[in-house]
PDB file of C-alpha atoms in Angstrom:
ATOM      1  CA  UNK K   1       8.470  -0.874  50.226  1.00 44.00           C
ATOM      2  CA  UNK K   2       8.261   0.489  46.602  1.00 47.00           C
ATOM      3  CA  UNK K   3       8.619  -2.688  44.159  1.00 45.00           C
ATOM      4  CA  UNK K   4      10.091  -1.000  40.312  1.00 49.00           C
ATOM      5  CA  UNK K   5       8.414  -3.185  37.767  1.00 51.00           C
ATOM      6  CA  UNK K   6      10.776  -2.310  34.424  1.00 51.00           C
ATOM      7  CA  UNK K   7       8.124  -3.669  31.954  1.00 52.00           C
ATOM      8  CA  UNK K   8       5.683  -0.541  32.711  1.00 57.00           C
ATOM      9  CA  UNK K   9       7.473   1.790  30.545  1.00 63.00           C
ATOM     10  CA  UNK K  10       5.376   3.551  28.909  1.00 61.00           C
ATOM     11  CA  UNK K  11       6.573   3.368  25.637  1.00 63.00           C
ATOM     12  CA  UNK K  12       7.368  -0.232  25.646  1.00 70.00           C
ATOM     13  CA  UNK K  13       3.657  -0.168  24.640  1.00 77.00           C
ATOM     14  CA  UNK K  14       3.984  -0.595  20.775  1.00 83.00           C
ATOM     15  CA  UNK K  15       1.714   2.058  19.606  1.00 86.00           C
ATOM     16  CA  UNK K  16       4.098   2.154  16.280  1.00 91.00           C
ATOM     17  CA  UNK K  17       3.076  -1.384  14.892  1.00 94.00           C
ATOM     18  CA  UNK K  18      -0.765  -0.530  13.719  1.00 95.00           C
ATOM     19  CA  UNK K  19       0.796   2.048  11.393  1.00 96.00           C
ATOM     20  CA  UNK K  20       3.808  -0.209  10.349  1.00 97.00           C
ATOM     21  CA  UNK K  21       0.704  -2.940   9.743  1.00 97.00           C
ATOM     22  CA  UNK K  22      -0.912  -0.583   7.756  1.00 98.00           C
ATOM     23  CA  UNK K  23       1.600   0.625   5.396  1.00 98.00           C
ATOM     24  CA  UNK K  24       3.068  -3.066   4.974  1.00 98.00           C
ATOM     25  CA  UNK K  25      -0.917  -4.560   3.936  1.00 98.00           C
ATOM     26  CA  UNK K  26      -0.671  -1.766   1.255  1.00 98.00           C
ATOM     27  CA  UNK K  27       1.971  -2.463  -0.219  1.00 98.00           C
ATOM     28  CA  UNK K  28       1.233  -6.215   0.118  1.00 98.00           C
ATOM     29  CA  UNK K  29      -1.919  -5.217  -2.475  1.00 98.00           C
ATOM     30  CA  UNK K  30      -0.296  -3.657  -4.546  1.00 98.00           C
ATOM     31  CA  UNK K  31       2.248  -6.385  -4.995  1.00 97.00           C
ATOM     32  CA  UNK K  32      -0.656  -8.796  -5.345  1.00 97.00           C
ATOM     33  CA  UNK K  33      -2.181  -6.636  -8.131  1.00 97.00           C
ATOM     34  CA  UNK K  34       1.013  -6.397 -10.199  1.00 96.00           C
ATOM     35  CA  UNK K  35       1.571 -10.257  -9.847  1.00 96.00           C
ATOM     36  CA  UNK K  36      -1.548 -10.886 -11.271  1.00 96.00           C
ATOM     37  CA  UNK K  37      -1.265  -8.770 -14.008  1.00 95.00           C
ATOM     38  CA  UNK K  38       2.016 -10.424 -14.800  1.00 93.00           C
ATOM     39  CA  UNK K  39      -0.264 -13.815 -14.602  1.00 93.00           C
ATOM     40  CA  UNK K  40      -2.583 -12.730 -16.843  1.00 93.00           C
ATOM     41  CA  UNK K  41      -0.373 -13.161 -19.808  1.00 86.00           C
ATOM     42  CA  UNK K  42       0.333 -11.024 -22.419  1.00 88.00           C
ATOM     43  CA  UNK K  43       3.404  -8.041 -22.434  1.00 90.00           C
ATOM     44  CA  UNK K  44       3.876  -8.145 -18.669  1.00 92.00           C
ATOM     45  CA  UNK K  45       5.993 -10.462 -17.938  1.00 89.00           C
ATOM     46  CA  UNK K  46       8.397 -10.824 -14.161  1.00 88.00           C
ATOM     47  CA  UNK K  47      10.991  -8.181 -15.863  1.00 90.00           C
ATOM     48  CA  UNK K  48       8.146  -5.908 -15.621  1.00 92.00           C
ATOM     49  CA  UNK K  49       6.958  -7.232 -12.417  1.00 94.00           C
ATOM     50  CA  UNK K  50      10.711  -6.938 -10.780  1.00 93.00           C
ATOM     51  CA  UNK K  51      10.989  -3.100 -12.179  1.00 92.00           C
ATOM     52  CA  UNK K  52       7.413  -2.512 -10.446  1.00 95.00           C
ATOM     53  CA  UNK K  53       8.059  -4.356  -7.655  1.00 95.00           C
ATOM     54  CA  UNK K  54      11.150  -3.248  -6.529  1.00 93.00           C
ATOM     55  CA  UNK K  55      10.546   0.783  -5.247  1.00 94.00           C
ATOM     56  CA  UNK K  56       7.374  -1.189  -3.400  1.00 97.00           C
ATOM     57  CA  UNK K  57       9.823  -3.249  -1.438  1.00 97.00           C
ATOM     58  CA  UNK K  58      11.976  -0.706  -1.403  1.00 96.00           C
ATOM     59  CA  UNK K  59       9.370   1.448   0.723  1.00 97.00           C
ATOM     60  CA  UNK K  60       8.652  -1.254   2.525  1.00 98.00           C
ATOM     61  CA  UNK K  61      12.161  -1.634   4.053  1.00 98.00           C
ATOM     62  CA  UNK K  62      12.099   2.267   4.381  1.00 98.00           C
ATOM     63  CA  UNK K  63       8.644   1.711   6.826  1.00 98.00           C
ATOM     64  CA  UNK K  64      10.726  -1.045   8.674  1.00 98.00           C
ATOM     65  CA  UNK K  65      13.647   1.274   9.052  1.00 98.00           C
ATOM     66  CA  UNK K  66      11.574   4.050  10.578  1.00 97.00           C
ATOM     67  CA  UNK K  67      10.106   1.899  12.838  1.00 97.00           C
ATOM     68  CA  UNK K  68      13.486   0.850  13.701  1.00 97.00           C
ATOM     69  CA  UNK K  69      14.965   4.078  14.358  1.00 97.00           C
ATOM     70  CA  UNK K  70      12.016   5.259  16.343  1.00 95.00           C
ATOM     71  CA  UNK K  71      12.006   2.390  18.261  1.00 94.00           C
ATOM     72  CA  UNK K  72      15.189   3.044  19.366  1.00 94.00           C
ATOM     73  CA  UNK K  73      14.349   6.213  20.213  1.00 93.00           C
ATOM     74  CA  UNK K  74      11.547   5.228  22.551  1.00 90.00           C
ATOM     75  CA  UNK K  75      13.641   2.751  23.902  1.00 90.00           C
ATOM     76  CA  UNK K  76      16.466   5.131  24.763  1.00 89.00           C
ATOM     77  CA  UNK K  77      15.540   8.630  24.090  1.00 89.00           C
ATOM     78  CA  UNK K  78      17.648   9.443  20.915  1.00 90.00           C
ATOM     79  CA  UNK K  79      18.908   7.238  17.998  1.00 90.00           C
ATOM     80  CA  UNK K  80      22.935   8.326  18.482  1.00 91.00           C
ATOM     81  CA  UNK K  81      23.659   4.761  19.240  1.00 91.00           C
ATOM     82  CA  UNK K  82      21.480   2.938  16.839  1.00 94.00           C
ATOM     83  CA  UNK K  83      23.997   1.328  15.140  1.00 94.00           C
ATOM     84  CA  UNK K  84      24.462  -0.310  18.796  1.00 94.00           C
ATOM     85  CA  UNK K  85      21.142  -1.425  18.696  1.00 95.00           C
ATOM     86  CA  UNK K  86      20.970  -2.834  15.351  1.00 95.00           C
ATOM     87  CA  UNK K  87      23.076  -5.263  16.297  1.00 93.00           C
ATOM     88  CA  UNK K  88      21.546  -6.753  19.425  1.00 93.00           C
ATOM     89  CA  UNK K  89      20.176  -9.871  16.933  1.00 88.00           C
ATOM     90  CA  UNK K  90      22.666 -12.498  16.706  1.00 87.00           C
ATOM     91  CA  UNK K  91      24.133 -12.860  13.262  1.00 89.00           C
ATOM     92  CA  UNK K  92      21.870 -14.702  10.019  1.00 90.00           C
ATOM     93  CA  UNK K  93      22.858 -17.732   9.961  1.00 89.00           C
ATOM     94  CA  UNK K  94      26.121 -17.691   7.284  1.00 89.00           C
ATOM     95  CA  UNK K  95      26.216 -13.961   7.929  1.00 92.00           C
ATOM     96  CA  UNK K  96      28.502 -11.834  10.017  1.00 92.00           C
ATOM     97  CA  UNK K  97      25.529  -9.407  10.481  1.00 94.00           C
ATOM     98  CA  UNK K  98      21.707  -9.438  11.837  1.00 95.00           C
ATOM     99  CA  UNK K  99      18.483  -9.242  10.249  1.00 96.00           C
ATOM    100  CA  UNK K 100      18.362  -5.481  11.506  1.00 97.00           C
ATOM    101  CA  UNK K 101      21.448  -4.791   9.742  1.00 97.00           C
ATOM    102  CA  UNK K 102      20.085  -6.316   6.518  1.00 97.00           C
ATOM    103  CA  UNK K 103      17.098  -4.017   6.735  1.00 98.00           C
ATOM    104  CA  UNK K 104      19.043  -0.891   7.855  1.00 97.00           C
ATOM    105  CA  UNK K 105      21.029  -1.642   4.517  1.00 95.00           C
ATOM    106  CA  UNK K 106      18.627  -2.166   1.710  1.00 96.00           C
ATOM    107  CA  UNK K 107      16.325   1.186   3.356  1.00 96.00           C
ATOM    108  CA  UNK K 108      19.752   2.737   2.924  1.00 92.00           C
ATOM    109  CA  UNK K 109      20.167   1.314  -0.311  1.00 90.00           C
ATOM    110  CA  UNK K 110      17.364   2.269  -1.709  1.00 88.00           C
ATOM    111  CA  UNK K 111      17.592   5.993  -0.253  1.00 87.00           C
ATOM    112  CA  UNK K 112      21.284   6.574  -1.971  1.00 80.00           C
ATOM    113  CA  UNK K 113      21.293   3.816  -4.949  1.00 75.00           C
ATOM    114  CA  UNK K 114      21.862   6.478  -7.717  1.00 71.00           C
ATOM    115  CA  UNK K 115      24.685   8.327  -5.970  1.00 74.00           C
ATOM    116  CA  UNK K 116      28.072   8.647  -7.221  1.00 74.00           C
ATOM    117  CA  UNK K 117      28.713   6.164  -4.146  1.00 80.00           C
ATOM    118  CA  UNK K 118      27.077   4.420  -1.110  1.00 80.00           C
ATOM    119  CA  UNK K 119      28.033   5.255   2.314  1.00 84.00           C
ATOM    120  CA  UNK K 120      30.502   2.723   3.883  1.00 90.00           C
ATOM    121  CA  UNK K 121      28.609   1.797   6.436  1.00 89.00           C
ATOM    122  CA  UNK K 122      25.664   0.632   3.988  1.00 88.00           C
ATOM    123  CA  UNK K 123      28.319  -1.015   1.665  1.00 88.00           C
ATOM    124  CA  UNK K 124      29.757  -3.071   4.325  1.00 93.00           C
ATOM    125  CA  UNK K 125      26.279  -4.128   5.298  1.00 93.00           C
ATOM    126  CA  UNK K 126      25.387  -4.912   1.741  1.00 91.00           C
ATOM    127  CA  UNK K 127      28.741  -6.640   0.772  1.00 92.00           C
ATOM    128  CA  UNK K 128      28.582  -8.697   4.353  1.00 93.00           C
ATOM    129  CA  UNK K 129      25.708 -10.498   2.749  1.00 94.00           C
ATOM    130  CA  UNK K 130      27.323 -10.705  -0.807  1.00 89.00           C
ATOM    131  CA  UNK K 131      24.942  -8.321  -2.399  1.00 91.00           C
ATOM    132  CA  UNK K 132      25.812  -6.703  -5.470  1.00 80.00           C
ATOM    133  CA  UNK K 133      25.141  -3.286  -5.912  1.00 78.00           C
ATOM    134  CA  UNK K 134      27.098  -0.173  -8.168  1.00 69.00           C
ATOM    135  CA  UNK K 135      26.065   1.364 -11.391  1.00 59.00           C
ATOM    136  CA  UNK K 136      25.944  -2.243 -13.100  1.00 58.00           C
ATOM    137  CA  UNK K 137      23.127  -3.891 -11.622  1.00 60.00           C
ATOM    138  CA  UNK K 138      20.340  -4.654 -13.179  1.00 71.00           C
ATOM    139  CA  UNK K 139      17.073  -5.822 -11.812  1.00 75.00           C
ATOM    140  CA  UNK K 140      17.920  -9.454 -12.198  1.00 73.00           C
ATOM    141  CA  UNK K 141      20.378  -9.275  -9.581  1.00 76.00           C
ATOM    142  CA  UNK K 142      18.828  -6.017  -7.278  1.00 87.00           C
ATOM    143  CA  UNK K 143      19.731  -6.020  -3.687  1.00 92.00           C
ATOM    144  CA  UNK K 144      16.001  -5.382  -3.022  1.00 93.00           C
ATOM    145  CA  UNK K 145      15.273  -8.643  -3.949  1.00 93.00           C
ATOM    146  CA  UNK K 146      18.168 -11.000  -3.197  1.00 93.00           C
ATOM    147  CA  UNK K 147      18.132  -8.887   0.612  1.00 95.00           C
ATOM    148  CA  UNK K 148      14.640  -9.437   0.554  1.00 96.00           C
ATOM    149  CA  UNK K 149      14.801 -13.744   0.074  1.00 95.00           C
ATOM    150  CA  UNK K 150      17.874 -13.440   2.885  1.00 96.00           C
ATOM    151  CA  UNK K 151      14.643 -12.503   5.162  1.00 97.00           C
ATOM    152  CA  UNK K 152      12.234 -14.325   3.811  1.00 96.00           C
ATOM    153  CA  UNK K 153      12.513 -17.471   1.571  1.00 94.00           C
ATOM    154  CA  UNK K 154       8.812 -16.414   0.267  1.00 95.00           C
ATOM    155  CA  UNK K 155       9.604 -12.383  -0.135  1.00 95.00           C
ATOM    156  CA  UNK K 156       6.887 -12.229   2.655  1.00 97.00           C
ATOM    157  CA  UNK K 157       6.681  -8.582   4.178  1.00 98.00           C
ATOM    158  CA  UNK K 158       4.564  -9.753   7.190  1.00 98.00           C
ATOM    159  CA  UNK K 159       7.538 -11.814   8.209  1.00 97.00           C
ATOM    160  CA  UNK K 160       9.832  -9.174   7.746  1.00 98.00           C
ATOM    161  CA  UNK K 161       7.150  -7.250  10.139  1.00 98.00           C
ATOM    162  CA  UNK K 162       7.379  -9.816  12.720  1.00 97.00           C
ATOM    163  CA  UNK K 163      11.285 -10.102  12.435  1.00 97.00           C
ATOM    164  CA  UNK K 164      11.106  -6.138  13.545  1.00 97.00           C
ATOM    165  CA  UNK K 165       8.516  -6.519  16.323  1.00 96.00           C
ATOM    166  CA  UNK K 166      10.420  -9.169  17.849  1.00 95.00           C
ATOM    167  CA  UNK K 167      13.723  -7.038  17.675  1.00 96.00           C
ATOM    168  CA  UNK K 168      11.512  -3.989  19.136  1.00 94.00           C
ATOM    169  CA  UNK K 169      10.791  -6.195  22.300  1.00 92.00           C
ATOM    170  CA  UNK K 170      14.130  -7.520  22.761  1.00 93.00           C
ATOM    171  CA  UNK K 171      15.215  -4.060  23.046  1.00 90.00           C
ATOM    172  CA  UNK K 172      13.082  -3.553  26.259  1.00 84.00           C
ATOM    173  CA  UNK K 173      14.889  -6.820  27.946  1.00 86.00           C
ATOM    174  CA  UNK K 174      18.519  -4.333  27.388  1.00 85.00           C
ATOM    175  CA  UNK K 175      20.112  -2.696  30.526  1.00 71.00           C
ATOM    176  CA  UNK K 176      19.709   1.660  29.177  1.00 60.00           C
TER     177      UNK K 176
END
């Protein structure tokens, strides 16, 4: 008798993460770098800092999106119903969408910010956790950042990293 163990998958083997690991410690340097600078005194103040800072998060939540979507794709063979899977996190707390969602939104965000106009499907993600976002915002109130502190009180990328490696497992414990 032929026992099916469903944990041998192949792919279930995260061979993604060192890369994801990677590209997250980079960009953890270079935020370290700019937020000394802005310590060091002088013309360089958090303005600055937030202006710098904010593509670096922003590739940052691209990385976690990719990682996402080709997650989804090892788990199921194509990303079609990703939107499906996005959503397989319960709700943040206070939130009528998931962590996923959140992420999926500001990569999105960041992608399509100086189009005439977002897609609806990254608006309603965005506006779900009251983010602002349009041709008025200014870095003080960026959805980068105020996205970002939904995630992590501490704007901590390597929790962010293990909020997405959690989700990738969970995926493997889904009926396909």
């Amino acid at each position: 008798m032929e026992i099916e163990n469903k944990n041998t998958h192949w792919l279930r083997c995260d061979y993604r993460v060192e890369s994801l690991f990677q590209i997250i410690t980079g960009l953890d340097i270079s935020i370290k770098i700019l937020v000394k600078r802005m310590k060091a005194g002088g013309w360089y103040d958090g303005l600055w800092l937030r202006e710098d800072c904010e593509p670096i998060y922003g590739l940052a939540f691209l990385a976690f999106q990719n990682y996402i979507n080709l997650s989804i794709k090892d788990f199921s063979g194509e990303t079609s119903n990703k939107i499906k899977y996005y959503k397989i996190e319960p709700n943040l707390k206070n939130f009528e969408k998931s962590s996923i969602e959140l992420i999926i939104g500001l990569a999105n965000y960041l992608k399509h910010r100086d189009e005439k106009e977002l897609h609806k499907g990254t608006r309603e993600i965005l506006e779900s956790f009251s983010l602002h976002f349009g041709n008025e915002n200014n870095i003080d109130n960026s959805p980068i950042f105020d996205g970002l502190a939904i995630l992590s009180e501490d704007w901590d990328l390597f929790e962010v990293l293990e909020i997405v490696k959690k989700w990738r497992e969970k995926l493997w414990t889904l009926e396909n």
